[in-house]
Short mmCIF file of C-alpha atoms in Angstrom, two decimals:
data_model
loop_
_atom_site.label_atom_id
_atom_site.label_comp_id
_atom_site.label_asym_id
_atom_site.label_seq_id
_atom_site.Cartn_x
_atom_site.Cartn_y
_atom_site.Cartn_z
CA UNK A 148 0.00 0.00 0.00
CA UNK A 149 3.00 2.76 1.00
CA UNK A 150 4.64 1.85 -2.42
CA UNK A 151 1.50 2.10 -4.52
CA UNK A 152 0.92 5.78 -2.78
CA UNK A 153 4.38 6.62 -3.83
CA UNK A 154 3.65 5.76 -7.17
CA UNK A 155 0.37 8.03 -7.21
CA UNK A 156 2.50 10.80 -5.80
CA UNK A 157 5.43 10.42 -8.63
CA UNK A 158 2.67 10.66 -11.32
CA UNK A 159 0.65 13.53 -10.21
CA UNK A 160 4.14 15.57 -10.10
CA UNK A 161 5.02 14.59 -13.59
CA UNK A 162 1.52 15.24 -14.69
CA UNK A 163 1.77 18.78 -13.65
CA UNK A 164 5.45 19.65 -15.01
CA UNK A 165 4.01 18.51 -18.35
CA UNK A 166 0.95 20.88 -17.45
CA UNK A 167 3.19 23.41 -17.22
CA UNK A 168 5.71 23.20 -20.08
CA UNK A 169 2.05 23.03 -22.13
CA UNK A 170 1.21 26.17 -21.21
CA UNK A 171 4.51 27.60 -21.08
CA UNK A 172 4.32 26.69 -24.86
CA UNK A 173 1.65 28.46 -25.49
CA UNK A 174 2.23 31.62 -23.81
CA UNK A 175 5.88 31.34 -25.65
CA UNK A 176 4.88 33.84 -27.97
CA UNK A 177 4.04 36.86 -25.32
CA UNK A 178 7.40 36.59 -23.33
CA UNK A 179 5.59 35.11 -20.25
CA UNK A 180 7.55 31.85 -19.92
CA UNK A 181 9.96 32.69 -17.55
CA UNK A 182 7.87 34.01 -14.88
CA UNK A 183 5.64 31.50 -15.48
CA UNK A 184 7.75 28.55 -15.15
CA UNK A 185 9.21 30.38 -12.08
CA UNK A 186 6.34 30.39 -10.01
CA UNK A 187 5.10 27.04 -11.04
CA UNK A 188 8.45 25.51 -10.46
CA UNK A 189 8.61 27.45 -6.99
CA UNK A 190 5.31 26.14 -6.00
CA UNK A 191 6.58 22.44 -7.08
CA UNK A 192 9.06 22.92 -4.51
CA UNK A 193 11.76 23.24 -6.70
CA UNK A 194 14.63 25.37 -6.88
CA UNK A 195 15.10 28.17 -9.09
CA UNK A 196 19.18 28.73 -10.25
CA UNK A 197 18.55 30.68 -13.03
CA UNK A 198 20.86 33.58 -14.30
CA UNK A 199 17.84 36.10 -14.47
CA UNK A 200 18.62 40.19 -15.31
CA UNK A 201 15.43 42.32 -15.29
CA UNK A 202 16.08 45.15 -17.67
CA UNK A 203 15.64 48.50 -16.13
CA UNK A 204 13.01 50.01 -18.37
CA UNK A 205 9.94 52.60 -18.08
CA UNK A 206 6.91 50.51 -17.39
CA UNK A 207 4.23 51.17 -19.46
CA UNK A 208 1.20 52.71 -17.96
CA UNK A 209 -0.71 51.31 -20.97
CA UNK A 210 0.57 47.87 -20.78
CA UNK A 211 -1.48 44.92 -18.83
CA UNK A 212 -0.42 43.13 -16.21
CA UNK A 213 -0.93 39.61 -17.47
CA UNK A 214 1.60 40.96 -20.80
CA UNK A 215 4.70 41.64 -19.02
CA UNK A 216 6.97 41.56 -21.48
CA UNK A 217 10.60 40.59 -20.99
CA UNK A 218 13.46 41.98 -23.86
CA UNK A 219 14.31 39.72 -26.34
CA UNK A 220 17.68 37.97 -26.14
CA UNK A 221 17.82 37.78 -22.42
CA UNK A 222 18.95 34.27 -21.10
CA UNK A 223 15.93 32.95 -18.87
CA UNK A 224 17.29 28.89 -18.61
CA UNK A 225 16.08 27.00 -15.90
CA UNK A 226 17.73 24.33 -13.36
CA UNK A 227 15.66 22.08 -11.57
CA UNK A 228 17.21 19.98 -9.11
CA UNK A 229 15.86 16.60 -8.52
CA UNK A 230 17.03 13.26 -8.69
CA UNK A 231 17.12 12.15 -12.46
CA UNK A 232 18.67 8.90 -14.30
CA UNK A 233 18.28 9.37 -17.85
CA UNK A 234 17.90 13.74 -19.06
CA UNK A 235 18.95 15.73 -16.31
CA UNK A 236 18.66 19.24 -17.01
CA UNK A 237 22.05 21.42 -16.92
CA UNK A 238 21.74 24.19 -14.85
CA UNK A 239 23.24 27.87 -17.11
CA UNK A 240 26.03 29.24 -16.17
CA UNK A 241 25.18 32.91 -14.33
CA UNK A 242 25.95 35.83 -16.77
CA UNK A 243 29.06 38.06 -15.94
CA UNK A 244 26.79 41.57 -14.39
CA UNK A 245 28.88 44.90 -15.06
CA UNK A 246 28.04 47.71 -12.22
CA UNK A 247 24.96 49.09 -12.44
CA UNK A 248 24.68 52.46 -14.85
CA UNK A 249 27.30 51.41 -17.00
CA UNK A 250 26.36 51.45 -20.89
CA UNK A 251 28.73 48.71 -21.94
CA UNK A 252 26.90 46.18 -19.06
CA UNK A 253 27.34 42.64 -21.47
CA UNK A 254 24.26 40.76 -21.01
CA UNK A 255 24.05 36.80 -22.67
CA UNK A 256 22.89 36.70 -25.82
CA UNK A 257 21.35 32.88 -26.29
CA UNK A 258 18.71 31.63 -28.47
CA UNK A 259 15.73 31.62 -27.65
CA UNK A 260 14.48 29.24 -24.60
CA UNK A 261 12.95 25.84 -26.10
CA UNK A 262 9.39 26.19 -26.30
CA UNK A 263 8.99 22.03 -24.72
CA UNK A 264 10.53 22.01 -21.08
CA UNK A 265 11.83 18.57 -20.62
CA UNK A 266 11.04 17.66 -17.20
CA UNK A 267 12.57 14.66 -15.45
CA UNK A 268 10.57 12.37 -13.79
CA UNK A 269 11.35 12.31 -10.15
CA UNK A 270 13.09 8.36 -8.73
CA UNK A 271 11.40 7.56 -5.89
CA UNK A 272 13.75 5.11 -3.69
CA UNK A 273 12.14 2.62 -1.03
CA UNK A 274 14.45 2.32 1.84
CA UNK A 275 15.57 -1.59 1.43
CA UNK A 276 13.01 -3.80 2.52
CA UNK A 277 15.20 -6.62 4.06
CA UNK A 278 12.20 -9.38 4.42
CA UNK A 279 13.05 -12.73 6.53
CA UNK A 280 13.83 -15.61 4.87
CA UNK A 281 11.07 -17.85 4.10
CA UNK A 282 10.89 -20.97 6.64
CA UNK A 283 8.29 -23.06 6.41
CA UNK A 284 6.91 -23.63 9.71
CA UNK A 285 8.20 -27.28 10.83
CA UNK A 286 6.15 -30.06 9.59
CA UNK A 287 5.75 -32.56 12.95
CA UNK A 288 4.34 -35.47 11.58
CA UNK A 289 2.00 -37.13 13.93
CA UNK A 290 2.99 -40.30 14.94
CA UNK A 291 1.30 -43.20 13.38
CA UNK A 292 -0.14 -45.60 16.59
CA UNK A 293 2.15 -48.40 17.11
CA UNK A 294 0.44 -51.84 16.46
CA UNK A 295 1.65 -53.96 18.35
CA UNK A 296 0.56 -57.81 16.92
CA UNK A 297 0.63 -60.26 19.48
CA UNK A 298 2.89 -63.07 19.19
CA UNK A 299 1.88 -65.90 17.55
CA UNK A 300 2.56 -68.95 19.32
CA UNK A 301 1.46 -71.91 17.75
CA UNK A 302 0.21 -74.79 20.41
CA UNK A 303 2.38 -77.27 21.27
CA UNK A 304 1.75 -80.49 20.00
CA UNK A 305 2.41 -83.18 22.73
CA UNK A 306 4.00 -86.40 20.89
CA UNK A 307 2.50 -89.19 23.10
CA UNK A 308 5.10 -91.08 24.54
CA UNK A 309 5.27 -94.27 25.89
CA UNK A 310 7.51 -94.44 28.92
CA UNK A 311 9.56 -97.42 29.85
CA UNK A 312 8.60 -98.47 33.58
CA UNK A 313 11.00 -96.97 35.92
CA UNK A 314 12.95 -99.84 37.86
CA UNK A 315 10.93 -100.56 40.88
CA UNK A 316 13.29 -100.84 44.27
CA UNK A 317 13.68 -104.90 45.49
CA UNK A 318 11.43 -105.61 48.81
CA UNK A 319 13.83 -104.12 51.79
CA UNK A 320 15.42 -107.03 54.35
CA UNK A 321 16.32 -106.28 57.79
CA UNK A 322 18.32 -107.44 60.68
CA UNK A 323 20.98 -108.89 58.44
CA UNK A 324 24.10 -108.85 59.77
CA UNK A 325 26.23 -110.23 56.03
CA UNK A 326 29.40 -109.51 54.12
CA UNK A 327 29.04 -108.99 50.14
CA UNK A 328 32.34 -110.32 49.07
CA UNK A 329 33.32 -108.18 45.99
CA UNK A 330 36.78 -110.05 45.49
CA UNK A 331 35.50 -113.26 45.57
CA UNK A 332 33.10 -112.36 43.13
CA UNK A 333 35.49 -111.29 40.40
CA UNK A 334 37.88 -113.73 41.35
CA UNK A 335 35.29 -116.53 40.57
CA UNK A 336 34.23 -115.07 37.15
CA UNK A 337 37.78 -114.96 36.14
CA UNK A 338 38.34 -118.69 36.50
CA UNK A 339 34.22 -119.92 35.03
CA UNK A 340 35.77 -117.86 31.99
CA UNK A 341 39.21 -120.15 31.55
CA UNK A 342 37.05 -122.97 31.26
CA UNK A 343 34.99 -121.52 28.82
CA UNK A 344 38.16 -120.56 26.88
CA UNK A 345 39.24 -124.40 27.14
CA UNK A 346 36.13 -125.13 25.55
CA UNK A 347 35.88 -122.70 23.09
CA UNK A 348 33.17 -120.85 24.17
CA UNK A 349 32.97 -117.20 24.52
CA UNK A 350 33.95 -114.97 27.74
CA UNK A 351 30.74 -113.99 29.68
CA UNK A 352 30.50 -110.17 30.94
CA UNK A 353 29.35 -109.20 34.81
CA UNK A 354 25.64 -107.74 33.93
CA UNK A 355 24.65 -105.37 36.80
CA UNK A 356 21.29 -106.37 37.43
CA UNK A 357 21.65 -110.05 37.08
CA UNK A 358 24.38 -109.47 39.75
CA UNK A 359 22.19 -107.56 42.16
CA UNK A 360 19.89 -110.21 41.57
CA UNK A 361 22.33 -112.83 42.53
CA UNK A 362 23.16 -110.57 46.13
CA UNK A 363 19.85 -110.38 46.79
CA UNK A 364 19.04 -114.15 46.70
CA UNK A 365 21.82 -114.82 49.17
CA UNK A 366 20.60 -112.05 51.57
CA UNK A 367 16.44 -113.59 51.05
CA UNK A 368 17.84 -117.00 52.16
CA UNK A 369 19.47 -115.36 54.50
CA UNK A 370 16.91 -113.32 56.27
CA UNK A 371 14.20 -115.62 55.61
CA UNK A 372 15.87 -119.05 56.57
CA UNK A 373 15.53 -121.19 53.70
CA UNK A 374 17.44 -122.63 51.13
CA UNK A 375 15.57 -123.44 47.49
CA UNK A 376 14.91 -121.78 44.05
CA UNK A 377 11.55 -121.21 44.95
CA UNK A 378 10.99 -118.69 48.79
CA UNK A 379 8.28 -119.62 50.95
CA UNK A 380 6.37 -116.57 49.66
CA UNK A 381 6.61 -118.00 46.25
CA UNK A 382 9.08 -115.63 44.51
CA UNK A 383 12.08 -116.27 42.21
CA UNK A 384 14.80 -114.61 40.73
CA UNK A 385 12.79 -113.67 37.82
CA UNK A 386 10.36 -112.09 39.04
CA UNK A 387 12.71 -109.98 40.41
CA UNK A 388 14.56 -109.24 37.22
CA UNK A 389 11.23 -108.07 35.95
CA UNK A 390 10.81 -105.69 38.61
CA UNK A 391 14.12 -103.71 37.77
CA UNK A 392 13.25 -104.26 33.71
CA UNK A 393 15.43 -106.77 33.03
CA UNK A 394 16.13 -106.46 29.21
CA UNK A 395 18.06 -109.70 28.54
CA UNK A 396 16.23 -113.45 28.65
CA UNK A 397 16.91 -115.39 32.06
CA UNK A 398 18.75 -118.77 31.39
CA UNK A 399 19.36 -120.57 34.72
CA UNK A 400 19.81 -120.07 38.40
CA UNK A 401 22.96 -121.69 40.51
CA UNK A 402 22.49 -121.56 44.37
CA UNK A 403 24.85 -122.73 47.67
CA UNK A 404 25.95 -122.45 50.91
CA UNK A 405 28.46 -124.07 52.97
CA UNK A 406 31.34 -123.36 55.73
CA UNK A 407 34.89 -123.94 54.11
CA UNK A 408 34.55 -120.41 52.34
CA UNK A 409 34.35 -118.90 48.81
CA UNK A 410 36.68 -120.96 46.75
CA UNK A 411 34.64 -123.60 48.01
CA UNK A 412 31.75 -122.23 46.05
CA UNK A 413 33.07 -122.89 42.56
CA UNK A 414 33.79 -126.72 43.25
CA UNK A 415 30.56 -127.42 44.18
CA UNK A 416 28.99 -125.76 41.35
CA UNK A 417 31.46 -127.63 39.05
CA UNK A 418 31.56 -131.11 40.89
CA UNK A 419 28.13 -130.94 40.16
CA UNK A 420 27.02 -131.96 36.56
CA UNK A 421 23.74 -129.85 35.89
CA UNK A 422 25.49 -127.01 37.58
CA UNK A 423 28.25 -127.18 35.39
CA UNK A 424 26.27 -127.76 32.11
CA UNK A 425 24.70 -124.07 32.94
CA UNK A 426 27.84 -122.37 33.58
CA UNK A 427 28.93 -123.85 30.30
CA UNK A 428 25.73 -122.49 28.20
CA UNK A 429 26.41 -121.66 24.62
CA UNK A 430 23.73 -118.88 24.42
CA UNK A 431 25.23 -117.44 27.98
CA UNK A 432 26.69 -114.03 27.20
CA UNK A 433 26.22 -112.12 30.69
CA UNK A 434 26.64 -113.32 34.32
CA UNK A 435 25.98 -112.15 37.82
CA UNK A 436 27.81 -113.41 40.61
CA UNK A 437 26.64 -112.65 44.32
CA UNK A 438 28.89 -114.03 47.55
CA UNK A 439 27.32 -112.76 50.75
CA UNK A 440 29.15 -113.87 54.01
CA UNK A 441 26.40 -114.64 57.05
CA UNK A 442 28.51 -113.81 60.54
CA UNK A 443 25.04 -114.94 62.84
CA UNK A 444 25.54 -118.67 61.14
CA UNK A 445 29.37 -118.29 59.64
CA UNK A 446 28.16 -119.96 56.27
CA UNK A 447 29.42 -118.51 52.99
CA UNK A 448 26.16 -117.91 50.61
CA UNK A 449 26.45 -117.97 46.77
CA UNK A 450 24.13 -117.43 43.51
CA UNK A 451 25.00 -117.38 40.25
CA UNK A 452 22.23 -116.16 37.80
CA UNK A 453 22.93 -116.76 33.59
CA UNK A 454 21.47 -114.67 30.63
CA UNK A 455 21.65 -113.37 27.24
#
């Protein structure tokens, strides 16, 4: 809005300097430019630098005021002062002035004013307008709601599964006052297997639950006071195997007792022909061995249980 009414302003001024030099055209011809221009120019608000020499001469009582007449050949030039680019009017030179009285006073002699008074537009210049830098205002993009899936867990898929039947413990015996004889044990396995060598049959291995098997007959005799294959309850050495899951096949059973100790318990085993044809088994690959020693009755107990 400020620039547009500076704009206005500018055009109404140049409007009336052309005004002006119109009718200083056309009042060119009765010598009434000068003072014409002058006041016009004044009233502007420009300034007048003019080399201007009023004649002294006899006014005429006759004449009119509006026809005031200025000699011929005087210089009336004008210089306006204002900012101009492009035809910026050169201000005259002020005429040399002898004293006044003197006939040979040398006035300018020019040609005649131009009849078109150029006038310059006025520049109008805007203080600098420094405007900010265009930001955009930050863009904060809302945040998008999280979605969370919940995990997908597939159900487990239980395989059924047969479980093997957990060992079950054998029947507890008290008030047994025994001896297992380890030694012995080993000691007797070592020689049943040199006379399996002699007769080229294979070596049999100690089996772990045949041999706790074997232990635990001696110790039943024992603590229930018998001496047989078959215990007054009516168990046997199988059905104890069966109880601790037994995975081989049962073959035989070899029982004893007696008082001379455990060497002892081989030679009766061997003296004794079906004994012997069980310890000598083709299909027997494991063995367990069981000496218990009875300190209450001082007999040496042994069992010898065959499988494969």
């Amino acid at each position: 809005m400020k620039r547009f009414r500076h704009i206005m302003i500018a055009c109404t001024f140049c409007c009336g300097i052309i005004l002006l030099a119109l009718i200083a055209r056309s009042t060119a011809a009765s010598g009434d430019v000068l003072p014409l221009a002058e006041h016009a120019y004044l009233a502007a608000g420009g300034a007048y630098n003019g080399a201007y020499i009023q004649p002294e001469q006899t006014p005429d009582p006759l004449a009119s005021p509006e026809t005031d007449v200025s000699p011929e050949g005087e210089d009336y030039s004008l210089s306006f002062e204002g900012a101009t680019d492009s035809a910026e009017a050169k201000p005259a030179e002020p005429e040399e002035i002898g004293q006044m009285g003197e006939a040979s006073a040398t006035k300018a002699v020019t040609e005649p004013p131009s009849t078109t008074a150029t006038a310059a537009e006025p520049t109008t210049t805007e203080p600098a307008t420094t405007k900010p830098p265009a930001t955009d205002p930050p863009t904060t993009k809302r945040p998008e709601p999280a979605t969370t899936r919940p995990p997908t867990t597939k159900p487990a898929t239980t395989v059924p599964t047969t479980l093997a039947p957990q060992p079950k413990m054998l029947p507890e015996l008290s008030n047994l006052n025994i001896a297992v004889m380890v030694k012995e044990e080993e000691a007797l396995l070592e020689k049943l297997n040199k006379d399996r060598k002699v007769r080229g049959l294979s070596p049999l291995v100690m089996d772990g639950t045949l041999r706790e098997t074997a232990r635990y007959k001696c110790k039943h005799m024992i603590a229930k006071n018998y001496y047989a294959h078959t215990a007054p309850d009516g168990s046997r050495y199988t059905q104890w195997l069966e109880m601790l899951n037994y995975k081989g096949s049962p073959l035989g059973e070899n029982i004893t007792y007696n008082f001379n100790g455990t060497s002892y318990v081989y030679t009766q085993w061997w003296n004794s022909q079906g004994h012997r044809n069980l310890m000598l088994h083709e299909k027997a690959t494991k063995v367990g061995i069981g000496i218990v020693y009875d300190f209450d009755t001082g007999r040496y107990y042994g069992a010898m249980h065959l499988g494969y």
